[in-house]
CSV table of N, CA and C in Angstrom, one decimal:
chain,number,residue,atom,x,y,z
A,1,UNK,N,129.2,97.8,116.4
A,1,UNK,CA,128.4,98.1,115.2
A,1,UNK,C,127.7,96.9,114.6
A,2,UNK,N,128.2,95.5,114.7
A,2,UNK,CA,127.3,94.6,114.1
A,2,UNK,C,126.5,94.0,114.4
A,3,UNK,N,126.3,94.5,115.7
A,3,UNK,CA,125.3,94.2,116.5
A,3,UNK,C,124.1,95.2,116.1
A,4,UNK,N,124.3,96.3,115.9
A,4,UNK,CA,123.3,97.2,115.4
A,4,UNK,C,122.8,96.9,114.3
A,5,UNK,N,123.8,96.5,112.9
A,5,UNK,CA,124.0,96.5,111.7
A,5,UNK,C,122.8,95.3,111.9
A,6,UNK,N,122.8,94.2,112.5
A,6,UNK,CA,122.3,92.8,112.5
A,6,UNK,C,121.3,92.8,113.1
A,7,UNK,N,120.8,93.6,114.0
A,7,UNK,CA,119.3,94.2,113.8
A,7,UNK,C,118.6,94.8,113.4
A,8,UNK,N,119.3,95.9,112.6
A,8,UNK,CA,118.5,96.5,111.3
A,8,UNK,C,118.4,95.8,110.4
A,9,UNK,N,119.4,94.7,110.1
A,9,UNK,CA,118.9,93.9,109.2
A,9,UNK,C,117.3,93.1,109.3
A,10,UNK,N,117.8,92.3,110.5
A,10,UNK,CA,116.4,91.9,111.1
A,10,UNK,C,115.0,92.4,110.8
A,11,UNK,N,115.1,93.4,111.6
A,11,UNK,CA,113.7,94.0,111.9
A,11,UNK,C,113.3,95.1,110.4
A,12,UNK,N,113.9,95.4,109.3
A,12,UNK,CA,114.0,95.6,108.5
A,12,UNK,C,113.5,94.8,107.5
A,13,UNK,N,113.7,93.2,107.9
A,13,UNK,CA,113.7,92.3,106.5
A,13,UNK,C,112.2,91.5,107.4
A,14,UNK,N,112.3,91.7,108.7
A,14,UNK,CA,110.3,91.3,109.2
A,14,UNK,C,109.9,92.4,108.4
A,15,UNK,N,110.2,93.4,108.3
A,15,UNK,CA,108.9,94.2,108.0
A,15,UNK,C,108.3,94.1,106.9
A,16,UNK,N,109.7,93.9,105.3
A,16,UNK,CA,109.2,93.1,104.1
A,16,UNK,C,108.2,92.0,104.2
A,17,UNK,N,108.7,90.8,105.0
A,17,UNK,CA,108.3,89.6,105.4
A,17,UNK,C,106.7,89.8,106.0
A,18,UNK,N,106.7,90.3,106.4
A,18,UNK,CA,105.1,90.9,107.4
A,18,UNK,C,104.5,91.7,106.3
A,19,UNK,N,105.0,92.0,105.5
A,19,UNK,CA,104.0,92.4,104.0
A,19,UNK,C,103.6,91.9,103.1
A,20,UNK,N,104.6,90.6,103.3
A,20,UNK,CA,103.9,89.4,102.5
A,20,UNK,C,103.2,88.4,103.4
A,21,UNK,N,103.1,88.4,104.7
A,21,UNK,CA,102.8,87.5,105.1
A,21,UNK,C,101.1,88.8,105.2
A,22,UNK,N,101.0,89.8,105.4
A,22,UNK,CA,99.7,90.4,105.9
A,22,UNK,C,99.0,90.2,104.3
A,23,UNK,N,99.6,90.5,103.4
A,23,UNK,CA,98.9,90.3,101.8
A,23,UNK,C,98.3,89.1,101.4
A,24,UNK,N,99.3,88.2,102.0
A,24,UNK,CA,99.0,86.5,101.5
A,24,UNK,C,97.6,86.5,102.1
A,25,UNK,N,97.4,86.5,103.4
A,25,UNK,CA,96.2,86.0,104.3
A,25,UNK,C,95.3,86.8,104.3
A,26,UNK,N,95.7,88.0,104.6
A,26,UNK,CA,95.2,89.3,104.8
A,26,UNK,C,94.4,89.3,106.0
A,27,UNK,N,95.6,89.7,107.3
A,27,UNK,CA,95.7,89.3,108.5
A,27,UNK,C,94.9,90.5,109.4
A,28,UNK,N,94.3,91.4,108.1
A,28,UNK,CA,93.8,92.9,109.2
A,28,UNK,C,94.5,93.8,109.1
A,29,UNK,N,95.9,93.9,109.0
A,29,UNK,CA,96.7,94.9,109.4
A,29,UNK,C,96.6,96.0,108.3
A,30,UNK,N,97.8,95.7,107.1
A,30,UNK,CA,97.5,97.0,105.8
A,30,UNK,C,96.4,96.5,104.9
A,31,UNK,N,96.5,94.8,105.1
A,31,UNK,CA,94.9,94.3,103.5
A,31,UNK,C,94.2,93.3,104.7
A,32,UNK,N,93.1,94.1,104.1
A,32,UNK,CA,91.6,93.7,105.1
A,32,UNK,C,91.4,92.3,104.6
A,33,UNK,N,92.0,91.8,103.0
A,33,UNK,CA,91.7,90.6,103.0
A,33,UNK,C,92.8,90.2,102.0
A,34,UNK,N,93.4,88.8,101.5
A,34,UNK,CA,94.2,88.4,101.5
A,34,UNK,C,94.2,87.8,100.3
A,35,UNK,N,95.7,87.8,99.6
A,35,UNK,CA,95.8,87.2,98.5
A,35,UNK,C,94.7,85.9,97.6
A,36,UNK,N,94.7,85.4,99.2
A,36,UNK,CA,94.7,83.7,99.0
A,36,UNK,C,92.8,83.5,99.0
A,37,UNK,N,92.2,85.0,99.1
A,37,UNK,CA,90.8,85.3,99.2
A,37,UNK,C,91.1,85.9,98.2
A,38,UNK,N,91.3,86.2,97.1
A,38,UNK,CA,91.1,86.4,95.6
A,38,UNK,C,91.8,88.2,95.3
A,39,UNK,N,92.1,88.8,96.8
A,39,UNK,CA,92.0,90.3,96.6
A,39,UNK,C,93.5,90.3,96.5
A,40,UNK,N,94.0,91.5,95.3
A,40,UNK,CA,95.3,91.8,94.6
A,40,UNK,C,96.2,92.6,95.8
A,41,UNK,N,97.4,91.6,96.2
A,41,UNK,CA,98.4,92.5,97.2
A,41,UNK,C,98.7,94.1,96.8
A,42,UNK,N,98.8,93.9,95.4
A,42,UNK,CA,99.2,95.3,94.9
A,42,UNK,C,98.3,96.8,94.5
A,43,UNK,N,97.0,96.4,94.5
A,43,UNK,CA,95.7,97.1,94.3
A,43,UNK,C,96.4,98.8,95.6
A,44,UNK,N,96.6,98.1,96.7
A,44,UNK,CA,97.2,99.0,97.7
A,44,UNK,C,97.7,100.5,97.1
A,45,UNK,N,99.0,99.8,97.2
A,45,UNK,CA,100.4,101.0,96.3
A,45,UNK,C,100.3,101.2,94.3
A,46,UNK,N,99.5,100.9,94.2
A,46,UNK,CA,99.6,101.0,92.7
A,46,UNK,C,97.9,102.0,92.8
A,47,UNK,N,97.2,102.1,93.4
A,47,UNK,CA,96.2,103.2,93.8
A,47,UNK,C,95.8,104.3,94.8
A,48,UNK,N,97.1,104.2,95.4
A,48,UNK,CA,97.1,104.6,96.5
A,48,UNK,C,97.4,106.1,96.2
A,49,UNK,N,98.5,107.0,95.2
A,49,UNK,CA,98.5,107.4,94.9
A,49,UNK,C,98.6,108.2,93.6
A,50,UNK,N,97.6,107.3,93.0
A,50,UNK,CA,97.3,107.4,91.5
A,50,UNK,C,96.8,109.0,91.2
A,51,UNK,N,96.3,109.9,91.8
A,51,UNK,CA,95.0,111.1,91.0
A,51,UNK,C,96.2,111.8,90.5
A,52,UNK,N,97.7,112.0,90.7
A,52,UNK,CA,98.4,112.6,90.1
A,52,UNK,C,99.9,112.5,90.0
A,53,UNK,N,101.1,112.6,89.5
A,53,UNK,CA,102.3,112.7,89.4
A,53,UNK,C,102.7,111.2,89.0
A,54,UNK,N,103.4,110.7,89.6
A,54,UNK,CA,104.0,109.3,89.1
A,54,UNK,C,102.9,108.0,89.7
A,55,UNK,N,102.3,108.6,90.1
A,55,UNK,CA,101.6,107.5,90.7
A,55,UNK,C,100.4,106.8,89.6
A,56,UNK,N,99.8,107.9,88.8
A,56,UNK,CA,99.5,107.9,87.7
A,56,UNK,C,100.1,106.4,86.7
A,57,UNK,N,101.3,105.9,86.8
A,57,UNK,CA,102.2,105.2,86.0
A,57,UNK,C,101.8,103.9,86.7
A,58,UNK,N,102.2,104.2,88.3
A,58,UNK,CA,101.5,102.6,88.5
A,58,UNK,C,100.2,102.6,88.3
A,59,UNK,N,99.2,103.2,88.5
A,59,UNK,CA,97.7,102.7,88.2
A,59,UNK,C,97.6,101.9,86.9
A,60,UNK,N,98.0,103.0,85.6
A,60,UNK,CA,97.8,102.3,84.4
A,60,UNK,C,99.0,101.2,84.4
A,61,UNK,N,99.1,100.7,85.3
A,61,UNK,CA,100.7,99.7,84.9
A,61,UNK,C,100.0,98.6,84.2
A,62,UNK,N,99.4,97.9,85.1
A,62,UNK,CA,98.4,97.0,85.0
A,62,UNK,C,97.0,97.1,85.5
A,63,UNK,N,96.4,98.3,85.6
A,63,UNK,CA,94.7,98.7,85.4
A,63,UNK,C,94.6,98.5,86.8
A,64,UNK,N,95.5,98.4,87.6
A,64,UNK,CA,94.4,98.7,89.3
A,64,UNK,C,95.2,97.4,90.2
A,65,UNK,N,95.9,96.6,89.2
A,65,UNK,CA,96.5,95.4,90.2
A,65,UNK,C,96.3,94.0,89.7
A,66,UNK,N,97.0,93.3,90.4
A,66,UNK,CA,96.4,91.7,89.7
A,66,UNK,C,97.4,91.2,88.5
A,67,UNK,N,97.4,90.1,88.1
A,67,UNK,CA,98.4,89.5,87.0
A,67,UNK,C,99.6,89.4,87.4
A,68,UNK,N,100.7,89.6,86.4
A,68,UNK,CA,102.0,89.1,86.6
A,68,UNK,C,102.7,90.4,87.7
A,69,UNK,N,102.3,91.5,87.9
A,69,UNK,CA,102.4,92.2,89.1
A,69,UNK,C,102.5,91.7,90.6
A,70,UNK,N,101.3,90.8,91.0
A,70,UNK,CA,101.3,90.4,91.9
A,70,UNK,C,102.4,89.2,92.5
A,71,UNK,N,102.5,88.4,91.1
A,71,UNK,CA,103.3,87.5,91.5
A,71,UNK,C,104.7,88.1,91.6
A,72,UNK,N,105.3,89.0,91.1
A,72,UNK,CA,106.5,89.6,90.9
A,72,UNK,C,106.5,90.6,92.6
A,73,UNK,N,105.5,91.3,93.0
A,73,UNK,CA,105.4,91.7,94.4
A,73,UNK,C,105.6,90.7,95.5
A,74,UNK,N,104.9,90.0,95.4
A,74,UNK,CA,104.3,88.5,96.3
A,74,UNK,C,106.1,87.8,96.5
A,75,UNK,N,106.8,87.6,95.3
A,75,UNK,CA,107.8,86.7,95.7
A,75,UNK,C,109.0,87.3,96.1
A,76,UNK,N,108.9,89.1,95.6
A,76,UNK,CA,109.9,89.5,95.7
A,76,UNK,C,109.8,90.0,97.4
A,77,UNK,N,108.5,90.8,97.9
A,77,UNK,CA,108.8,90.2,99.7
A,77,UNK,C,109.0,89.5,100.1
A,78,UNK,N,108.7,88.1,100.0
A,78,UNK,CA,109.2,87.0,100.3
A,78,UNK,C,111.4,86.9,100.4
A,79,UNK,N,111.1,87.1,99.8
A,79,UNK,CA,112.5,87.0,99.3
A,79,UNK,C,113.6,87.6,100.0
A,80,UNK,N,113.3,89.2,99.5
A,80,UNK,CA,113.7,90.3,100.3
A,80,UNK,C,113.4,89.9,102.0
A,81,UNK,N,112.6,89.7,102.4
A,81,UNK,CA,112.4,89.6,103.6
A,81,UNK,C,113.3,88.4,104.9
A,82,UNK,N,112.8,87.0,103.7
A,82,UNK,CA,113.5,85.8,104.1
A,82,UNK,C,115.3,86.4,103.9
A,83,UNK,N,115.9,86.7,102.9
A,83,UNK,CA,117.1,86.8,102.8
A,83,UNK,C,117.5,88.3,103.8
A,84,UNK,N,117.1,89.4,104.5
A,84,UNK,CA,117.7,89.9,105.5
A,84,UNK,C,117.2,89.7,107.1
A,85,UNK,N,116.5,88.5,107.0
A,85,UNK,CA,116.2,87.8,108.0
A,85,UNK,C,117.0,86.8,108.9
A,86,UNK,N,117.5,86.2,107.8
A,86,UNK,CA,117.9,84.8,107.3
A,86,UNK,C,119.4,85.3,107.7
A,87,UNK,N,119.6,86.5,107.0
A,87,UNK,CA,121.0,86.9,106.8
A,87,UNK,C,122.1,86.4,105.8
A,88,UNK,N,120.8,85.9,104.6
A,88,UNK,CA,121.4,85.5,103.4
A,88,UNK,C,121.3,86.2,102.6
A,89,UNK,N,122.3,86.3,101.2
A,89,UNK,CA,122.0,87.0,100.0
A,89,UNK,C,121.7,88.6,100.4
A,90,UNK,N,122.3,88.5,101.8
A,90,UNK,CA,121.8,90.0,102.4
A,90,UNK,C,122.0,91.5,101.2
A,91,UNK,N,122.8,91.2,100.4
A,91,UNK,CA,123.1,92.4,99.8
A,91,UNK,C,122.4,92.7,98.6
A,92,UNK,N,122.0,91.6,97.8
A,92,UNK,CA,121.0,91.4,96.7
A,92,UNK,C,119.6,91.6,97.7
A,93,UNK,N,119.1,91.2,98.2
A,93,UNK,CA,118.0,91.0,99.2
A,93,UNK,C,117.8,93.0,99.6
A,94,UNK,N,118.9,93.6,100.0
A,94,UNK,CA,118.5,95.1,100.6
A,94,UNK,C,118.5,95.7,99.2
A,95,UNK,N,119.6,95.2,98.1
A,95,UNK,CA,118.8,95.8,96.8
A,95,UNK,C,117.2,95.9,96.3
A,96,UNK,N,117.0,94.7,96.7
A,96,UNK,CA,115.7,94.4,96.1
A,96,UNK,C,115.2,95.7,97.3
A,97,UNK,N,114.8,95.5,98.3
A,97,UNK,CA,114.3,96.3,99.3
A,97,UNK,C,114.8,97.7,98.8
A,98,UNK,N,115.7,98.2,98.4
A,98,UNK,CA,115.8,99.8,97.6
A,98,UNK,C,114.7,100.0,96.7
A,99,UNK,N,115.1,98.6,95.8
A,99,UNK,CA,114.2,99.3,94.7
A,99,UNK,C,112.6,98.9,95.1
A,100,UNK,N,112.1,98.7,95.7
A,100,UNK,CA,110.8,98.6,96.5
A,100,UNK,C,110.5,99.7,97.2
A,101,UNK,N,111.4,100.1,98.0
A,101,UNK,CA,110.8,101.4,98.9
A,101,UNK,C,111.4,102.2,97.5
A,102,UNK,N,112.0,102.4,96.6
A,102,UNK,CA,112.0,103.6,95.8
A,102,UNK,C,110.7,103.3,94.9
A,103,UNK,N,110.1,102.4,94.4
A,103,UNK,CA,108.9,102.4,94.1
A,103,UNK,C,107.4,102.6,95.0
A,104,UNK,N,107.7,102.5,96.2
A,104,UNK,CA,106.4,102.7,96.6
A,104,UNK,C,106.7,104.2,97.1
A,105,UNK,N,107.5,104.8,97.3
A,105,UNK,CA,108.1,106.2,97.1
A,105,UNK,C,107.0,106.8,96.4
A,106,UNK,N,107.9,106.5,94.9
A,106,UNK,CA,107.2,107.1,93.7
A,106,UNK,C,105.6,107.2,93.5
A,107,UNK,N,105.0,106.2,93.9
A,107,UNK,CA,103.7,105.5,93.7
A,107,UNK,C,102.5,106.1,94.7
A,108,UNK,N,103.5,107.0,95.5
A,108,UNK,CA,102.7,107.9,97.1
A,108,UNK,C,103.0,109.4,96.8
A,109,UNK,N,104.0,109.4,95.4
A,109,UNK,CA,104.1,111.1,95.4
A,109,UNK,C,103.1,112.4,95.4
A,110,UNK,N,103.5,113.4,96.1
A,110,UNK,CA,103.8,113.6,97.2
A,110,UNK,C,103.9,113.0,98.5
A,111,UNK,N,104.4,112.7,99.4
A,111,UNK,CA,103.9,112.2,100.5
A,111,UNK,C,103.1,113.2,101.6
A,112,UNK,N,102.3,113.4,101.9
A,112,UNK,CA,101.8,114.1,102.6
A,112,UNK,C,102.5,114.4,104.0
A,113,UNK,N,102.7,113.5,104.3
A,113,UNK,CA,103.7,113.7,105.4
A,113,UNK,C,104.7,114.9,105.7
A,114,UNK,N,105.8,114.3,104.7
A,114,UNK,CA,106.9,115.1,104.8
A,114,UNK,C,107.1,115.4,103.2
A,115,UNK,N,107.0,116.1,102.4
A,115,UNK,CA,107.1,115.6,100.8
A,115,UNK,C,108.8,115.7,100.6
A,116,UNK,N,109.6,115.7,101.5
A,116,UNK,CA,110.5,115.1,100.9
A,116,UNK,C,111.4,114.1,101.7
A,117,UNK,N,111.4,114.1,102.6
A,117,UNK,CA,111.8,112.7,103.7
A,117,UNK,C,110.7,112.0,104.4
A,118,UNK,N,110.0,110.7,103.6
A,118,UNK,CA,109.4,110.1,104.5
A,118,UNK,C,110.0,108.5,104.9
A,119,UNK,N,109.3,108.0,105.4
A,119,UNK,CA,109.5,106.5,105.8
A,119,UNK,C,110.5,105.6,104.8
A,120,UNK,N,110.5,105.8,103.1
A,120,UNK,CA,110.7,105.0,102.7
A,120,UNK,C,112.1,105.6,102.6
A,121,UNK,N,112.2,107.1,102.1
A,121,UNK,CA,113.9,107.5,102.8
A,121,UNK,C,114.6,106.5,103.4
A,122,UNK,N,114.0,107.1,104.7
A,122,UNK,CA,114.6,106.6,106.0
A,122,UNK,C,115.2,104.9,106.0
A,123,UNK,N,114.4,103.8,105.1
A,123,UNK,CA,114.4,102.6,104.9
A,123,UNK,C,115.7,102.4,103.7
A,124,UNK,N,115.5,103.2,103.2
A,124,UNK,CA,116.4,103.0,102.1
A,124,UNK,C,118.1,103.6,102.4
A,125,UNK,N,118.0,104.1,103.3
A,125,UNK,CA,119.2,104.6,104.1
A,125,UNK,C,120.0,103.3,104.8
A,126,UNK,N,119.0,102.9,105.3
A,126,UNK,CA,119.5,102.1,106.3
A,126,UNK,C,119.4,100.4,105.5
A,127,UNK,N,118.7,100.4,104.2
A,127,UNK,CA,119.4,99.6,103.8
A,127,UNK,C,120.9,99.5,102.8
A,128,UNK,N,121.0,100.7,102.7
A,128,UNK,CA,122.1,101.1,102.0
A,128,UNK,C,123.3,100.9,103.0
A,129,UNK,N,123.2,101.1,104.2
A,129,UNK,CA,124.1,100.5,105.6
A,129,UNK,C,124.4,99.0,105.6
A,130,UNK,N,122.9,98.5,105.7
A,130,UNK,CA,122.9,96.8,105.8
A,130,UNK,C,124.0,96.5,104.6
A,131,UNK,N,123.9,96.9,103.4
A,131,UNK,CA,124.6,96.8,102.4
A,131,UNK,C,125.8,96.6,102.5
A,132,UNK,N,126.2,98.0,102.9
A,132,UNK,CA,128.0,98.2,103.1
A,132,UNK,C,128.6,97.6,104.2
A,133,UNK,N,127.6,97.5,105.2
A,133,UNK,CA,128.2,96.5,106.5
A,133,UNK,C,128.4,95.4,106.7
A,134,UNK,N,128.5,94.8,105.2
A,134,UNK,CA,128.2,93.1,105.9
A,134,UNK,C,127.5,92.4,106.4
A,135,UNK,N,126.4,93.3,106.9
A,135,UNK,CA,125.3,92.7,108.6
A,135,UNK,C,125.1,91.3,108.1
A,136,UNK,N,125.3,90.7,107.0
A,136,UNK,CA,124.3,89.3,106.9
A,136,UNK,C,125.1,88.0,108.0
A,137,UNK,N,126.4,88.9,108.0
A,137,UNK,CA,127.6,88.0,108.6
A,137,UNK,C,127.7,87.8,110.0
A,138,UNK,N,127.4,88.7,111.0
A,138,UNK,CA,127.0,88.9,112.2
A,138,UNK,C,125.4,88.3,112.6
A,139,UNK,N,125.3,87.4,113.5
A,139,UNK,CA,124.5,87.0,114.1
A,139,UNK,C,123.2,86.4,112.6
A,140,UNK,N,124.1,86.2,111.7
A,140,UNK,CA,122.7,85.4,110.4
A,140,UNK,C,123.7,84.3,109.6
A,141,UNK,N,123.1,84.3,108.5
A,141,UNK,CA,123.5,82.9,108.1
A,141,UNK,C,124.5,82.9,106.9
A,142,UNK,N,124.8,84.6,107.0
A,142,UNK,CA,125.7,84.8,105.8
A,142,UNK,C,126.9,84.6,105.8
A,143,UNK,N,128.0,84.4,106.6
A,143,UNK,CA,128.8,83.2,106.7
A,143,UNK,C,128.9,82.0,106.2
A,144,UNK,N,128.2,81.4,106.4
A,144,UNK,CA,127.7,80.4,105.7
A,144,UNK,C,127.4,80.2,104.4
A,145,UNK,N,126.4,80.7,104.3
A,145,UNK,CA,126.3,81.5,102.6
A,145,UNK,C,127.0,81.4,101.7
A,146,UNK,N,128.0,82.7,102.1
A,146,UNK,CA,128.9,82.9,101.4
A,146,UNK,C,130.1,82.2,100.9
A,147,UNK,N,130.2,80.8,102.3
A,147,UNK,CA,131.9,79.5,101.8
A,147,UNK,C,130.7,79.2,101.5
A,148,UNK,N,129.5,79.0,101.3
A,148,UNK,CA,128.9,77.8,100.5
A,148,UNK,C,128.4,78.1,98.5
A,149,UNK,N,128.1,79.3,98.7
A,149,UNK,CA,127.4,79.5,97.5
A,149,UNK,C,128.0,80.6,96.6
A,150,UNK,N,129.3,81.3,97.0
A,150,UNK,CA,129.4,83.0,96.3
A,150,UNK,C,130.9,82.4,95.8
A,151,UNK,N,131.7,81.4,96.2
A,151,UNK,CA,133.0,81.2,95.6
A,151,UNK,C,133.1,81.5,94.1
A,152,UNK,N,133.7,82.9,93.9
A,152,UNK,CA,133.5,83.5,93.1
A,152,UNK,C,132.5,83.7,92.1
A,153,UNK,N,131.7,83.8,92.7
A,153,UNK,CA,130.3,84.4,91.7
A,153,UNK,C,129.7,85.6,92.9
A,154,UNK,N,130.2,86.4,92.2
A,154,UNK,CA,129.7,87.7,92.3
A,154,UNK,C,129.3,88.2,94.1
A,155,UNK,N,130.5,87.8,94.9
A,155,UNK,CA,130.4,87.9,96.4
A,155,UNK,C,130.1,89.1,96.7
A,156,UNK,N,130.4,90.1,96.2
A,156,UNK,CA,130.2,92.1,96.4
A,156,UNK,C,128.5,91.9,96.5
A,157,UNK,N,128.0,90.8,95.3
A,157,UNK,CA,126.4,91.2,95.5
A,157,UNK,C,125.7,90.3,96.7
A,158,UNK,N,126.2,88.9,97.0
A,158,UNK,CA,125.6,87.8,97.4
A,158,UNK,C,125.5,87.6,98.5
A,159,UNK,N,126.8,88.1,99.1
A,159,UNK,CA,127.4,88.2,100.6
A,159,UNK,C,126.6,88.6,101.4
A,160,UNK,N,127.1,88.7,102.8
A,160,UNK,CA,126.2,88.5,103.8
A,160,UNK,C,126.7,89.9,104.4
């Protein structure tokens, strides 16, 4: 199982990672063009499903994107991504990744797809796994981590 656990971690925490890295540049993939070319990472999911229900809330969050949104988006994939990559801070890191896929959830309501199991479900499952399994500890750096940085401060969250 940690072998599993330690690839979902992985390929889980690229896909954060590859959302900051396609935003920053804006590599083609989800943004045609890139932070670092003046255009708002968050314009995306904060309009994406604005004409009604909760999505409505992110539009008027901050008028369409941009400001202290972006930077609070921008560092928190980073972060999230590097740390269940890394296999650090893995458990604060899949939090952060909950409350992300439960925002971009909200911000797509309904999903046309499936309106009530889509993709970010499914992500938020499986980081709820990463969570309770330790994966940071198997094949990442959370071992380490953890005799280095969690000696009693708050190991349930920090750990690997």
């Amino acid at each position: 199982m940690a072998v599993f656990w330690a690839a979902a971690r992985v390929i889980v925490g690229f896909v954060f990672l590859w959302s900051f890295l396609d935003k920053l540049f804006g590599l083609g993939f989800s943004a045609t063009a890139g932070w670092l070319d003046g255009r708002s990472p968050t314009s995306g999911f904060l309009q994406h499903g604005a004409s009604n229900g909760p999505g409505v809330f992110f539009r008027d969050l901050t008028g369409g994107g941009g400001g202290w949104l972006d930077w609070v988006f921008m560092i928190t994939m980073a972060a999230v991504g590097l740390g269940l990559v890394l296999g650090i801070m893995t458990r604060l890191a899949a939090l952060g990744g909950i409350v992300w896929m439960g925002l971009f959830y909200l911000s797509t309501y309904a999903p046309t797809d499936n309106p009530v199991v889509d993709i970010h479900v499914v992500v938020v499952l499986v980081l709820v796994g990463i969570m309770l399994s330790g994966a940071g500890r198997a094949y990442g750096l959370g071992r380490w981590w953890e005799s280095r940085w969690t000696s009693g401060r708050a190991p349930w969250l920090l750990g690997g």
